[in-house]
XYZ file of C-alpha atoms in Angstrom:
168
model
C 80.111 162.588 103.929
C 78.820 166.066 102.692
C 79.638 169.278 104.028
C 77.235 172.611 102.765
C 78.521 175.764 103.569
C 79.564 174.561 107.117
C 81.079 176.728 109.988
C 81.786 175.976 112.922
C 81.980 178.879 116.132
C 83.256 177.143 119.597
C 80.905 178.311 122.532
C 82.513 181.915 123.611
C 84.982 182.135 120.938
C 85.206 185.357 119.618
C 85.706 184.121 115.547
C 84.644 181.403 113.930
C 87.338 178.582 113.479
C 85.497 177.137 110.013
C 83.858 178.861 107.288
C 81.603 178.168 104.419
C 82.792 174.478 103.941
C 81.773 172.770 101.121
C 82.927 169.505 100.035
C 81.774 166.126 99.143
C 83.475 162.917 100.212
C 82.148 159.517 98.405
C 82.147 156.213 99.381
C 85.725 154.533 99.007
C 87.459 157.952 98.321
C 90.580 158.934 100.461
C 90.927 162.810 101.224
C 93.572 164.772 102.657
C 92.645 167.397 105.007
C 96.020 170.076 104.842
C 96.943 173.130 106.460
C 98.667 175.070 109.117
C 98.582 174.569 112.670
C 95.220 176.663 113.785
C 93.758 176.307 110.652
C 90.855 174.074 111.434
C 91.650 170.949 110.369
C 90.773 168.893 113.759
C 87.719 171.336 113.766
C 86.204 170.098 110.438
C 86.649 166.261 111.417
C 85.530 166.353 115.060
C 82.447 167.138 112.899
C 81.345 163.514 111.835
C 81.331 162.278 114.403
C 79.610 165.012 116.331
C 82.176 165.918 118.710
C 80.866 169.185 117.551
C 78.086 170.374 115.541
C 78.155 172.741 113.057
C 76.945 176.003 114.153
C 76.165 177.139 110.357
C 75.374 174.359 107.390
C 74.986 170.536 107.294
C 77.085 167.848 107.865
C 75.628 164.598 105.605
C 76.418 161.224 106.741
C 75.134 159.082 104.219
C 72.445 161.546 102.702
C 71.222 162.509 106.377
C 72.194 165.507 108.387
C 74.504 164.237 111.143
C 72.285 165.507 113.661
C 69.712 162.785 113.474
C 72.096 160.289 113.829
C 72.363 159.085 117.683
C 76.554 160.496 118.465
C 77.132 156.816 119.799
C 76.440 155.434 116.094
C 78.180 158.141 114.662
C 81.353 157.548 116.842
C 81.180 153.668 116.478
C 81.039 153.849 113.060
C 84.054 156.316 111.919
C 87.595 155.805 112.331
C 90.112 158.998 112.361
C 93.820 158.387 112.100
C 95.106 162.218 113.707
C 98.837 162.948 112.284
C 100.225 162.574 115.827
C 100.227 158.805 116.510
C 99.272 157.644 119.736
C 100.753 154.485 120.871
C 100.222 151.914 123.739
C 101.984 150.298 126.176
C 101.992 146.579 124.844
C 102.739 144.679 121.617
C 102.350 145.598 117.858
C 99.042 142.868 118.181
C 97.978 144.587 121.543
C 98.060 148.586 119.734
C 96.125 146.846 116.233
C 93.397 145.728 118.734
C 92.929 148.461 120.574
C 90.944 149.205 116.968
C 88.446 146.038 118.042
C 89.343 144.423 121.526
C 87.012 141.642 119.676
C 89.677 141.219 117.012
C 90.762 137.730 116.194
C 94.443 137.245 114.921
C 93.334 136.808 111.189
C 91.889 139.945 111.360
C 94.526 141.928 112.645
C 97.114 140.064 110.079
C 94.255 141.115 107.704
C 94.331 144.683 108.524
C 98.217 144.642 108.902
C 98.745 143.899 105.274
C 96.064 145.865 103.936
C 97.689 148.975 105.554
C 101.335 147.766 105.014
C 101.894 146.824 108.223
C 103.073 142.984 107.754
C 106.257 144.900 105.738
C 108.114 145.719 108.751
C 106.551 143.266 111.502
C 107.933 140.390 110.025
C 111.375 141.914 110.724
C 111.184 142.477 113.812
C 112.674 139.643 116.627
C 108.940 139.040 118.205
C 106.633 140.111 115.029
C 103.283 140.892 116.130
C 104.461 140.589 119.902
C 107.182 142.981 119.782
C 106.551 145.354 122.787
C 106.087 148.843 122.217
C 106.825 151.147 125.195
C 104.319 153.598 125.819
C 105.737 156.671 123.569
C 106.775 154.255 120.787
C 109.818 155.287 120.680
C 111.065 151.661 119.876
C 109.535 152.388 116.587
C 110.424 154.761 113.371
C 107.686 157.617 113.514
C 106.253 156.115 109.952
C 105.795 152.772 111.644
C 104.047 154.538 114.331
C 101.795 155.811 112.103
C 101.095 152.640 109.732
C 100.058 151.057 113.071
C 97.621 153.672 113.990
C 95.942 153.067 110.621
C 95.856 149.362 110.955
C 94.002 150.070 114.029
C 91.875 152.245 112.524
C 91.112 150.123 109.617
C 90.135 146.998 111.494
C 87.967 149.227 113.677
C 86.302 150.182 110.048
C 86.015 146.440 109.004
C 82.872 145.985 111.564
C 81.907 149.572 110.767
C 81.580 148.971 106.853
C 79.626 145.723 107.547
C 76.991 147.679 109.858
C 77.284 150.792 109.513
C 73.827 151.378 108.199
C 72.142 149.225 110.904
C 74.273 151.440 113.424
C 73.146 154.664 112.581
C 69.505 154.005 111.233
């Protein structure tokens, strides 16, 4: 993902809420995205997947400006983990699926340990079919977080696999 001297103006705002982003973000490499509330940080990632387009710049999605990607590839293919965790009314295996409905349990025990997941499941009463209540407040606020990112990461297991074909 590329950004080029990107800003972004919302329709009948008076200032811009990004400007003159530039950054580069290789394959495999994890970035933070930091700053006040205001500051644009939801702005400048509702930008992949076109939730937005820039009003100034390019956005680059694998060498390609964003904009020639279909938004349904785009979307399909990117997984964003907001700082807020949103939760579901079900189980721990119910909220990791939500990432891939298709999921089979392998995969979601997969995902689970590759995002750290599997450390506190396996102390819980019911493991994977512990039931979370809808504001997950039957969970610490860091396990409500790891869980989001499982979900996120198994949605980004099919993604990785075809995410060319996707958005070609």
């Amino acid at each position: 993902v590329r950004f080029d001297h990107v800003s972004l103006t919302y329709a009948g705002a008076g200032a811009p809420s990004l400007t003159d982003i530039s950054f580069t973000a290789k394959r495999g490499q994890t970035i933070g995205v930091i700053g006040g509330t205001g500051s644009g940080k939801s702005s400048l990632i509702n930008l992949i997947p076109r939730f937005y387009d820039a009003t100034e710049g390019t956005v680059e999605i694998l060498g390609r400006p964003a904009q020639e990607y279909p938004r349904a590839a785009l979307r399909g293919s990117v997984a964003v983990v907001m700082q807020k965790a949103q939760l579901f009314g079900g189980t721990i295996r119910d909220n990791i699926a939500y990432g891939r409905l298709d999921a089979t349990d392998e995969e979601i025990v997969a995902a689970s340990k590759a995002t750290f997941v599997d450390r506190f499941v396996h102390s819980l009463p019911d493991g994977y079919d512990t039931v979370i209540d809808e504001e997950g407040s039957n969970v610490s606020a860091g396990e409500k977080q790891l869980i989001t990112i499982a979900r996120a990461f198994l949605a980004d297991q099919i993604g990785r696999a075809s995410c060319r074909e996707r958005v070609s």
